[in-house]
Amino acid sequence: MAYTVVGKSINRVDAVAKVTGQAKYTGDFIERDMLVGTILRSPYAHAIVKNINVSKARALPGVEAVLTYADVPKIKFATAGHPYALDPKHRDKEDRTILTNKARFVGDAIAAVVATDELTAAEALKLIEVEYEVLEPLLTPEAAMREGAPLIHDDCERNILSSHGYEIGAIEEAFQEADYIFEDELETSIVQHCQLENHVSCAYVDSDGRIVIVTSTQIPHIVRRIVGQALGIPWGRVRVIKPYVGGGFGSKQDVCLEPLNALMTLAVGGRPVRLELSREECMIDTRTRHAIKYKIKTGVSKDGKLIGMHIAAISNTGAYASHGHSIAMAGGSKFRVLYPMKALKYEPLTVYTNLPVAGAMRGYGSPQITFAVESHLENIARKLNIDPLEFRMKNLVHEGYVDPLNGNTVRSCGIRECIEKGKELIKWDEKKARYKNQAGTKRRGLGMACFSYASGTHPVGLEMAGARIVLNQDGSVQLQIGATEIGQGSDTVFAQMVAEVLGIPVDMVHVISTQDTDITPFDTGAYASRQTYITGMAVAKAALEVKEKILDFVWGMTDIPAHALDIKEQNIVYKHSGEVVMPLAEVALHTYYDTVFARPITSDTSNNARINAFVFGVTFAEVEVDLKTGKIEVLEIYNVHDSGKIINPQLAEGQVHGGVGMGIGYALAEQMLFDEKTGKPLNNNLLDYKMPTIMDIPDIGVAFVETFEPTSPFGCKALGEPPTIPVAPAIRNAVLDATGVAFNRLPMNPQRVFEKFKEAGLI
């Protein structure tokens, strides 16, 4: 397949709509007589509702409905997971009801009000009287697992959600074989997605009695399923519409609002109800990134080969399961392909606590474990006096490696080339020599970290994607996909793929960006960096079917065999010479209006991808550390990726910029803080939660090592999540290089850094 459109930097297909304000988001959805929903939230982290009185709130003029636990279906439902997996171990953990009579974190939903306006709704909340029996708040996994601690969920002994792990080889034998044993303890923090658009949905009942939900989501088809399950109604009685989305990063990969919003509209006779969270609410009652503590023990040979590694992890999943143990397991599976060794034992615990719910966030467990492992390996390299690049090169995976647990195979691998390119870009050898003997209070250092990731969830989860293409009368096409565009640029790359196959300009591919579960093909959603790879298979299949039908139609018109023809630059041409037979537009018109042969050309197809592709990459960072203030400044940073064939270089570079920015925040500043006694959030707003701004982000260097992934129709692999994964350990390792001080806990904010330097005697 000749690349004429794929591989080029074309403008986003949604660019004009977004920059001119024409793009319609959920917040722009307006219905006549729209009501407003709001939520009464628990002030306690752990408490039983003993009594609730809503009579005063219901009597307030303008209040249309007040809902409590007594008014909702007593159905426990799950908000995430892989419900289609046949293996029960992969199914959702059902641990939540729409409203609760037992608060499990500060901000848990106790009651809800539907009113004519926001002021009335807020006033009604103040009139609801609740009597609580306050229980001990369990704010750390250690406290939650303590003997005799109260149970957050009655069916989980010691509040442990799951402890499933794995072992490859015999770890104790590997340690006996090793010449050196190294151990470390490392810890990551709770952070929030902070996407631009808050969580918002609107629900109403249509003339057929079906619930319609317009919502900002990454997973419209899963929303439909979960709303049906939560309300105990057939899924077909729920319709979900996803308009433009203002970012998600995994926070909208869960069903946070929609079941309650659906119940609200039912409570007011089907009238439309908007439910929109404030930023403060988003930060406590959507999702966070799991904080995970690691203990790592590694055996190494004299020549620097990794023999075996034992990782114990404790993951804080918060008050409800959400993606729960899946996060810990995903991190433990996606990193292991990077450094094959004789034995690897992974023992994760996922524990309930009385903190906000942790769920999917960009990287899905990989940023946490990559920070731990890459920091640990850096410590080992220093202790063995081996160059960290050489140490990794000696142990990295090679093409052809087969994961012994899931059978996924490394069919393309450019990780070594990524390291070489990053080393050259940052001038590793030159700067290492320059910074060898530093004095003074400002010191510079270099660090790097590698990563591996996957392109989708196979074989753990279903990887179904659908695409529909219709040939229009003028030779253009409509493209409809179930895959959700949430800002990452997937609509644009799908348009490029179709244009590539059909030999037409990208502006002749009209992408329908809105997903509607009544209309659009089935797709599980935007997550797991799956769309270009997984949905790309369905798009390619549909485009090839349309092309085949076009050429077959021309055969009927001209008697020229289809195998002798091709489509180039909007023309039907002879394949061998390029001679034009007729314009594509003429053929398209005949498919609709030829009195004898008219047969409109469409393709409506789906693809169940039972395969996966590994991606690799590296971050190199140069930092300057001020010993007196604890401030770490990132001077240079390069993110180098093997993501297969890059479909749109400019879009890909934008993905990397965003991912690196998130990684810098993760490394240096971001953490959600809670009162240690009550669990009350202390910084659930964008003033006190310290995200990096444009003033804190350096120029970001981006480079790609383009391999060709044979399982993909266009040679591409994942890119959405990977840019975030290796940033924090690369910065941490650069700080270690600059100061000799190892930071094994995130974030490395000035206070923490200053205290550590003082403890180390540097100041």
PDB file of C-alpha atoms in Angstrom, residues 8 27 74 98 115 141 156 181 203 208 261 323 420 457 478 550 590:
ATOM      1  CA  LYS A   8       1.406  13.317   6.387  1.00  0.00           C
ATOM      2  CA  GLY A  27     -22.968  21.867  27.976  1.00  0.00           C
ATOM      3  CA  LYS A  74     -31.573  -1.504  45.234  1.00  0.00           C
ATOM      4  CA  ILE A  98     -27.020   5.186  42.554  1.00  0.00           C
ATOM      5  CA  ALA A 115     -35.249  21.910  40.642  1.00  0.00           C
ATOM      6  CA  PRO A 141      -4.321   0.752  52.868  1.00  0.00           C
ATOM      7  CA  CYS A 156     -14.240  -7.797  51.361  1.00  0.00           C
ATOM      8  CA  ILE A 181      20.455  -8.684  45.387  1.00  0.00           C
ATOM      9  CA  ALA A 203     -31.248  13.139  30.362  1.00  0.00           C
ATOM     10  CA  ASP A 208     -41.391   6.223  22.934  1.00  0.00           C
ATOM     11  CA  ASN A 261     -29.194  11.584  35.785  1.00  0.00           C
ATOM     12  CA  HIS A 323     -11.300  -0.310  37.557  1.00  0.00           C
ATOM     13  CA  GLU A 420      20.334   5.920  20.642  1.00  0.00           C
ATOM     14  CA  THR A 457      -6.510  -4.851  25.983  1.00  0.00           C
ATOM     15  CA  GLN A 478     -19.400   9.473   4.900  1.00  0.00           C
ATOM     16  CA  ILE A 550     -16.505   0.438  -6.665  1.00  0.00           C
ATOM     17  CA  HIS A 590     -24.214   5.843 -11.581  1.00  0.00           C
TER      18      HIS A 590
END
